Short mmCIF file of C-alpha atoms in Angstrom, two decimals:
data_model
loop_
_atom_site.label_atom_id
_atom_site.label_comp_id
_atom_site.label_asym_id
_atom_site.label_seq_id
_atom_site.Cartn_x
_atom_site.Cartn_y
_atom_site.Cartn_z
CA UNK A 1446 0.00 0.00 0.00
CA UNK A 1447 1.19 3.24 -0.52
CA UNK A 1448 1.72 6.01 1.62
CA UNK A 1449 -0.14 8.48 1.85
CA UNK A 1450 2.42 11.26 2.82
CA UNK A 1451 4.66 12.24 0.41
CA UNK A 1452 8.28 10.88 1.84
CA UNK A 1453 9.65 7.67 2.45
CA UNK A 1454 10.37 7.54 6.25
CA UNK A 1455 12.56 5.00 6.17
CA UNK A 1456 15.84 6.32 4.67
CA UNK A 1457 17.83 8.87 6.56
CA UNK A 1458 16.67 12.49 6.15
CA UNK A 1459 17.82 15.84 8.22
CA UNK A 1460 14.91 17.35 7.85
CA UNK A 1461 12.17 14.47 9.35
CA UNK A 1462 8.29 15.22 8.84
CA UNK A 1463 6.56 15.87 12.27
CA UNK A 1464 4.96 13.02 13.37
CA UNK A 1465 1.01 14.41 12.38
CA UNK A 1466 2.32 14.15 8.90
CA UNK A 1467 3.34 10.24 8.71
CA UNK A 1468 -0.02 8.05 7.95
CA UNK A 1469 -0.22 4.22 8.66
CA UNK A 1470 0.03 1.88 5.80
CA UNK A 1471 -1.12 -1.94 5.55
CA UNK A 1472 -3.14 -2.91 8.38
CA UNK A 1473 -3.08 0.09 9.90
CA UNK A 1474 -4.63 1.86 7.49
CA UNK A 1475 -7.27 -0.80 6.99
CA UNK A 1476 -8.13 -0.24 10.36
CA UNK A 1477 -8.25 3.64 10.02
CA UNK A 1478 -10.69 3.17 7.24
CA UNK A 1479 -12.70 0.86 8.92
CA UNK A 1480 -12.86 3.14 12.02
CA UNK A 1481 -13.61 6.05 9.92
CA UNK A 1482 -17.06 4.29 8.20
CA UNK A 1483 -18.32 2.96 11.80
CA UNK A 1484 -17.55 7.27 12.40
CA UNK A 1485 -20.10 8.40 9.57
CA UNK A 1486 -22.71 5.49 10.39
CA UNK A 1487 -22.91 6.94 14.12
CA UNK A 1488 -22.76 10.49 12.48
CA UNK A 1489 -25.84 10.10 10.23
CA UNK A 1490 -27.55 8.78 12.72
CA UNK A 1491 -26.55 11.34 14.99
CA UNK A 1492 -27.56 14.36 12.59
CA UNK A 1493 -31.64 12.26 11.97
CA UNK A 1494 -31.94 12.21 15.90
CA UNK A 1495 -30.61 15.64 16.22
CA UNK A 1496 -33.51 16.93 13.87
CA UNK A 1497 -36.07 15.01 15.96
CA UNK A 1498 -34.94 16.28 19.01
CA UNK A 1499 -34.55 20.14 18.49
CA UNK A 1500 -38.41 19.67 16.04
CA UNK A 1501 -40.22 18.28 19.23
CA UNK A 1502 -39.46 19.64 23.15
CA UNK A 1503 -36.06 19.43 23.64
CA UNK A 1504 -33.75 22.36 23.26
CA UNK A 1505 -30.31 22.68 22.07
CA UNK A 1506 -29.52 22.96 26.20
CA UNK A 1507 -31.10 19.71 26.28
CA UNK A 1508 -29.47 17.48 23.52
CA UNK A 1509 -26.11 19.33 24.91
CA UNK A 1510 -26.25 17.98 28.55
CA UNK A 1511 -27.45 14.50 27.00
CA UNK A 1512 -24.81 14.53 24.90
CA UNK A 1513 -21.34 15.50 26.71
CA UNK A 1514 -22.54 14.39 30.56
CA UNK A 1515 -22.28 10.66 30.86
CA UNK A 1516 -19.39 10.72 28.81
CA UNK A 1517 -17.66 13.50 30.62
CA UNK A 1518 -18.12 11.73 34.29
CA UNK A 1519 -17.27 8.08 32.80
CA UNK A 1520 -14.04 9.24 31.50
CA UNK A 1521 -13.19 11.32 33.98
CA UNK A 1522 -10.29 9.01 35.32
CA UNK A 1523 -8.84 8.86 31.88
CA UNK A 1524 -8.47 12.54 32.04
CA UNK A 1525 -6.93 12.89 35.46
CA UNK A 1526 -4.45 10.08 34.50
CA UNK A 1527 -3.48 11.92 31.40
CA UNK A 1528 -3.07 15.36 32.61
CA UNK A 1529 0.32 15.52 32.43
CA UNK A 1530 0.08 14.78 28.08
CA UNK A 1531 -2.26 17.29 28.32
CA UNK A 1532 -0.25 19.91 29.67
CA UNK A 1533 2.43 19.14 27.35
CA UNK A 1534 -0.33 19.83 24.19
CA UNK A 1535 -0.01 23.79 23.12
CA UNK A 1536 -3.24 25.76 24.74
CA UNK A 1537 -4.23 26.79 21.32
CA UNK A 1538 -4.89 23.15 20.09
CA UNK A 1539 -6.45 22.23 23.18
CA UNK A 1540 -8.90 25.18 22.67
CA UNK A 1541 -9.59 24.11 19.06
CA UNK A 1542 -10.56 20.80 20.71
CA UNK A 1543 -13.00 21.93 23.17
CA UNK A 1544 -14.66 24.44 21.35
CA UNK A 1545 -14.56 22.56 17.82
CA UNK A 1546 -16.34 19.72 18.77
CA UNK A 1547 -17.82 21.27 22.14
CA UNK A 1548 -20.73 23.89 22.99
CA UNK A 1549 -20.08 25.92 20.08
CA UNK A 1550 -19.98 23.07 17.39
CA UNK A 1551 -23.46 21.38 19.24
CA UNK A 1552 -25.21 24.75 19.70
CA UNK A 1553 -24.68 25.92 15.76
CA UNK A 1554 -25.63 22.12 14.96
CA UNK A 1555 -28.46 22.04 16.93
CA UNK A 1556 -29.93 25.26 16.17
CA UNK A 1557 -29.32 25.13 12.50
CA UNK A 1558 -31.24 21.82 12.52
CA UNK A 1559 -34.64 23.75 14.15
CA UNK A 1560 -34.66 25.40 10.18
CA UNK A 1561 -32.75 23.01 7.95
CA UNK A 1562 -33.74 19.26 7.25
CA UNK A 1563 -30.83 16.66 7.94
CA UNK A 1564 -29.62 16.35 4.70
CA UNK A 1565 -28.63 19.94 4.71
CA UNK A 1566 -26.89 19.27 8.29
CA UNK A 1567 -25.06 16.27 6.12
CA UNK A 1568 -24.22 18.35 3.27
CA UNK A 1569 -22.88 21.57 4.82
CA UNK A 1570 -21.43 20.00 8.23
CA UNK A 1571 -19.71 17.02 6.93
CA UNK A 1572 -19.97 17.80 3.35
CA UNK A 1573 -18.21 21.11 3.37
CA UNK A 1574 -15.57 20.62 6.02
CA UNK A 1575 -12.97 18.77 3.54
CA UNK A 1576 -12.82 22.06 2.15
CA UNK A 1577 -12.14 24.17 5.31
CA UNK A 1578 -9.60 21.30 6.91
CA UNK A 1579 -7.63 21.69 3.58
CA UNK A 1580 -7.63 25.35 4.01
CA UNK A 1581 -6.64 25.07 7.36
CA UNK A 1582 -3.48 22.75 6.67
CA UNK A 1583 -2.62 24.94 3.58
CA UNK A 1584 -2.84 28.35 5.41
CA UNK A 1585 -1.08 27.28 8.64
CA UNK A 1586 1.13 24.01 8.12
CA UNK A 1587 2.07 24.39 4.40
CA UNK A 1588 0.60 21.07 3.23
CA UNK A 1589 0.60 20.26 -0.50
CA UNK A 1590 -2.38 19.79 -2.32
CA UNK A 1591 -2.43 17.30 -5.29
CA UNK A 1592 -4.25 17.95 -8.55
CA UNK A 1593 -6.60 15.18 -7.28
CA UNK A 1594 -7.67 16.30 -4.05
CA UNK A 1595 -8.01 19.95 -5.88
CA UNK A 1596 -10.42 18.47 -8.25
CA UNK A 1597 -12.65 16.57 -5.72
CA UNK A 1598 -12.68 19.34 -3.01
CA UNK A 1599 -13.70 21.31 -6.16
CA UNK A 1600 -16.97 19.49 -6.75
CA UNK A 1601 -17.72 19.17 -2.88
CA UNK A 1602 -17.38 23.23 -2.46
CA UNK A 1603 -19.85 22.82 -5.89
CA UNK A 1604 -22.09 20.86 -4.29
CA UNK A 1605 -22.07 23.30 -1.13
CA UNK A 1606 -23.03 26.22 -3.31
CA UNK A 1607 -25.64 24.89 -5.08
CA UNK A 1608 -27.53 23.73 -1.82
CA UNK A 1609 -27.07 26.93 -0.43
CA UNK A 1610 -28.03 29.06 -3.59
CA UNK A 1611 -31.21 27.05 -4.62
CA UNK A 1612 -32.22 26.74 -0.52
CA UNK A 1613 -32.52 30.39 -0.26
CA UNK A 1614 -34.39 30.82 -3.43
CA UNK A 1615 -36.53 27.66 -3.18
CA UNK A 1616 -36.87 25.94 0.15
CA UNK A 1617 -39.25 26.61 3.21
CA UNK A 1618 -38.91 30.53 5.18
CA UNK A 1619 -36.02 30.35 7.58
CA UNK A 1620 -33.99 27.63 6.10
CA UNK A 1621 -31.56 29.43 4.68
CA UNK A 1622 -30.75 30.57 8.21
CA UNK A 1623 -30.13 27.09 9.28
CA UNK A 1624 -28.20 26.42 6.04
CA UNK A 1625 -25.33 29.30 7.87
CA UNK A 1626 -25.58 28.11 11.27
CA UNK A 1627 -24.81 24.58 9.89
CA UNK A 1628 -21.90 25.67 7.59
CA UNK A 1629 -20.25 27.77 10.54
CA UNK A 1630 -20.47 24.51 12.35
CA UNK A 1631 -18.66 22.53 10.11
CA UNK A 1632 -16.40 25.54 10.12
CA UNK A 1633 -15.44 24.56 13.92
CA UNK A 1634 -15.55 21.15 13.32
CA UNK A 1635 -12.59 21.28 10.95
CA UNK A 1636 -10.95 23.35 13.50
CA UNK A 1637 -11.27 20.43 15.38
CA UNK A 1638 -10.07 18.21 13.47
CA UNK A 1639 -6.61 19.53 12.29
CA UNK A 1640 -6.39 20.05 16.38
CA UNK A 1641 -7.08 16.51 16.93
CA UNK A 1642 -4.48 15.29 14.65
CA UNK A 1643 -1.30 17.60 15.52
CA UNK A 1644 -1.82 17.51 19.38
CA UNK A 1645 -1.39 13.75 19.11
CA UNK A 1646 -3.68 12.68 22.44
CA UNK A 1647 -5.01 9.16 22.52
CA UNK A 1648 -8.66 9.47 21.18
CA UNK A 1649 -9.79 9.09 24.57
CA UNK A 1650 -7.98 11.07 26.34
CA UNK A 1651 -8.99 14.07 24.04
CA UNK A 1652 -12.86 12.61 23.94
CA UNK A 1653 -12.67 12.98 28.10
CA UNK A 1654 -11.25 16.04 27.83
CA UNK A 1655 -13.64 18.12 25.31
CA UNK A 1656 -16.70 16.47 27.06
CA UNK A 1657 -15.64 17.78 30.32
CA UNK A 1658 -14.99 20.83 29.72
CA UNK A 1659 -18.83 21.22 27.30
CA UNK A 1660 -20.35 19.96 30.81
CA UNK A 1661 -18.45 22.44 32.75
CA UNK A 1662 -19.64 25.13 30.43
CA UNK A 1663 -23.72 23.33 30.19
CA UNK A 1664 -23.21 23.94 34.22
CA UNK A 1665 -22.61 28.20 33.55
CA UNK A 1666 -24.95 28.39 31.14
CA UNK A 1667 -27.87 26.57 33.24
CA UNK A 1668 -26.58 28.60 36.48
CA UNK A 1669 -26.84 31.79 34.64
CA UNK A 1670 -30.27 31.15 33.03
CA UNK A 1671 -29.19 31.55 29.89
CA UNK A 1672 -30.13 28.22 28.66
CA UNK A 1673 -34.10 27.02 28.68
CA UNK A 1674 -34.98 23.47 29.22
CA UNK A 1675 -37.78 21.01 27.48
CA UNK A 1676 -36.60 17.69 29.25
CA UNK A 1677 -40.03 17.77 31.53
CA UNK A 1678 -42.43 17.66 28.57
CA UNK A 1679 -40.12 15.33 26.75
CA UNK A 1680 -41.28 11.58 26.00
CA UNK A 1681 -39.10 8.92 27.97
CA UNK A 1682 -38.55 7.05 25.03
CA UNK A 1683 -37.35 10.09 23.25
CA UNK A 1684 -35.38 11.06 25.96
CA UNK A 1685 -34.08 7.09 26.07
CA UNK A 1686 -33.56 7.45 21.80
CA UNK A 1687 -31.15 11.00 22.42
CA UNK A 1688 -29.34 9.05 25.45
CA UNK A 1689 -27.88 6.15 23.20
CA UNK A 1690 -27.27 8.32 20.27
CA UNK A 1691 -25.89 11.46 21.52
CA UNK A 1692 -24.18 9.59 24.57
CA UNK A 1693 -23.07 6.35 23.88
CA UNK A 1694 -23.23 6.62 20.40
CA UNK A 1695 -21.62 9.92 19.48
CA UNK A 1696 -19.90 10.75 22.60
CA UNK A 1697 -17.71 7.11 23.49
CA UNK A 1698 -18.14 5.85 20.39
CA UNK A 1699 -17.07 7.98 18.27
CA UNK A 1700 -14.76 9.61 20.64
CA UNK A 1701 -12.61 6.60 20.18
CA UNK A 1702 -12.98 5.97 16.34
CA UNK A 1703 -12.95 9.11 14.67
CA UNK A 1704 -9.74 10.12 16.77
CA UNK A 1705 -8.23 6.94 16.01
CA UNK A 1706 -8.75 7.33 11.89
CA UNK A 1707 -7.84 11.05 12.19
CA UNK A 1708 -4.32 9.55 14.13
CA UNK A 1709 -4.11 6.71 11.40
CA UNK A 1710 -5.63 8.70 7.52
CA UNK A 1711 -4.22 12.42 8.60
CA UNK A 1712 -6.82 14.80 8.65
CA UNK A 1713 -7.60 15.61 5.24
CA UNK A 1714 -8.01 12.00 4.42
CA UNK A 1715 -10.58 11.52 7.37
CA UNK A 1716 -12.12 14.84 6.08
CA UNK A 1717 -13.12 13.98 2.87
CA UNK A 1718 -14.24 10.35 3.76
CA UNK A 1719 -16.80 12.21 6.32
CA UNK A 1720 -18.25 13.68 3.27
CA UNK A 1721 -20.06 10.49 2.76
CA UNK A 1722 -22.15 11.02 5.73
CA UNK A 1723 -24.62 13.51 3.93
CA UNK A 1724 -25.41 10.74 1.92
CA UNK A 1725 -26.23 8.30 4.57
CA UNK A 1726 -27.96 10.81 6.55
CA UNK A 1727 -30.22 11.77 3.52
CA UNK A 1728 -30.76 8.13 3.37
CA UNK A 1729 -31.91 7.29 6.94
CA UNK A 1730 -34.38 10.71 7.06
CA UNK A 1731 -36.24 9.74 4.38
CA UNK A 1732 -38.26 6.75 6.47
CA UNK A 1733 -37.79 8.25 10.22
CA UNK A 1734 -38.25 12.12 9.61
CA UNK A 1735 -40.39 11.48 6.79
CA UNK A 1736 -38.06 13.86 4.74
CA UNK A 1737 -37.91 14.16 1.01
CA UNK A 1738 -35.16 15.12 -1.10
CA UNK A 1739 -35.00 18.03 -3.64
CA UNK A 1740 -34.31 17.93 -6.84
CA UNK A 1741 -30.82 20.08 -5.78
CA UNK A 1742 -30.46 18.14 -2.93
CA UNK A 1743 -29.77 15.33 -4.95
CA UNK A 1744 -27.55 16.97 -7.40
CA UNK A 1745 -25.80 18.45 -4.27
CA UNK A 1746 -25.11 15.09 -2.92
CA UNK A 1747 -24.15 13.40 -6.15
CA UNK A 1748 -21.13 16.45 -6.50
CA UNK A 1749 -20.15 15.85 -2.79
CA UNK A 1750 -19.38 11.82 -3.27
CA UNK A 1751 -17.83 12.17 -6.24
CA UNK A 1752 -15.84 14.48 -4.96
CA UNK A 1753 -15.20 12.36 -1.98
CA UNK A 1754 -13.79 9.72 -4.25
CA UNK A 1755 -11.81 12.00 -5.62
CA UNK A 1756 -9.68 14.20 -3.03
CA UNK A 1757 -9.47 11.38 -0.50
CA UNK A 1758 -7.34 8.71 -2.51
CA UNK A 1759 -8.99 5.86 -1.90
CA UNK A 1760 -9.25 4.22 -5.44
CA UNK A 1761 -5.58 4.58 -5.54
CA UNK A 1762 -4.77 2.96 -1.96
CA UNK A 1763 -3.49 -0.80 -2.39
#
């Protein structure tokens, strides 16, 4: 299999990549990809049960505290056991940890999702951020972009547009609002990302340490009354539905496997294999939300895994 960064590690060099620019090969990288797939399965799911939530009684407050508490207070040990790797992780990564895939990142999510239907959280949350994690590792690391991954991030940025352009002209009052919320959340979740992957933490370790900090912060915002609360006229089955997903689901789950196929496909590579999750997503609303796709919907999506196919590589991996 080849690899996917551009130097052979094994001969001599004086100038060695850093190690956030080395991906696994053979096995390794099987196992990244596999991890990476069980990542957008959870994620789809995560982005249907989102919509239900924030469309019936519970608020973003709500699908927040569901979301980052259990995990936050089960993995606390991890975290006090690795606070010394921690410290040793620049404060600006850490922050683009907490807050990429923390409060921020759930609250845009969430609230974009009271306007826009989840195949427009798909599209412009995990469709989109290939484009900004590229950006990102271009504008501050110097990474090299091939002609490939130029053409497929191309047609996923196309894809992008014409959802957004045809949603403000076409779909239902107000969606076009959620259509911005949702693309400045995938905004911080590329943030997030390119974090993730040069700070190096086990998956865990970084999982404990964003959820406890977004509970710290669900704490202040409850205290201060900024935050509202639908949990007492919610369902117990719904409630139930939101604790696997958004708990078990999204926050241990995932925790694990998306920061162990960011560690093993670099960042880009995990970024544009997340773009298949609009897809799924789209796929899963249609019988549970009772959504339909648009005609530009589809055309959206169609541009999006094509360009998947394209910038992340993966015909050409052996």
């Amino acid at each position: 299999m080849a690899h996917s960064a551009t130097q052979d590690y094994s001969e001599p060099t004086s100038n060695p990549q850093p190690d956030y620019k080395v991906y696994a090969t053979g096995w390794g990288f099987k196992l990244g990809l596999l991890a990476a797939f069980v990542s957008i399965l959870i994620w789809s799911s995560w982005l249907v049960s989102m919509r239900a939530g924030v469309t019936n009684t519970l608020t973003p407050f709500d699908l927040g505290l569901l979301r980052f508490t259990p995990p936050a207070l089960l993995l606390l040990p991890i975290l006090w056991r690795g606070r010394a790797k921690i410290k040793a992780v620049s404060p600006i990564l850490l922050l683009g940890i907490v807050c990429g895939a923390g409060v921020p990142f759930f609250f845009l999510s969430a609230t974009g999702l009271k306007y826009a239907p989840a195949s427009h959280a798909g599209l412009l949350i995990l469709g989109a951020y290939p484009f900004f994690v590229t950006l990102l590792a271009v504008l501050f690391y110097q990474e090299k972009v091939t002609r490939a991954r130029k053409m497929g991030l191309g047609l996923v940025c196309t894809g992008v547009v014409v959802l957004l352009s045809l949603s403000m002209l076409t779909a239902a009052e107000g969606t076009w609002k959620g259509d911005l919320l949702l693309l400045a959340a995938s905004m911080f979740w590329a943030i997030y990302t390119v974090s993730l992957r040069i700070a190096g933490l086990p998956p865990l370790l970084s999982t404990s340490l964003m959820g406890f900090v977004s509970f710290v912060v669900l704490l202040v915002l409850w205290s201060t009354g900024l935050v509202s609360s639908g949990l007492a006229q919610t369902s117990w089955d719904m409630i139930a539905v939101q604790l696997v997903v958004q708990s078990l689901l999204v926050g241990l789950m995932t925790g694990f496997t998306y920061g162990y196929a960011v560690q093993q496909l670099g960042a880009e590579n995990m970024a544009a294999i997340g773009a298949f999750t609009p897809v799924l997503a789209s796929i899963i609303a249609i019988p549970i939300l009772g959504e339909t796709l648009e005609a530009y919907s589809i055309v959206g999506l169609g541009l999006v895994a094509t360009g998947v196919l394209l910038a992340s590589g993966i015909l050409k991996k052996r």
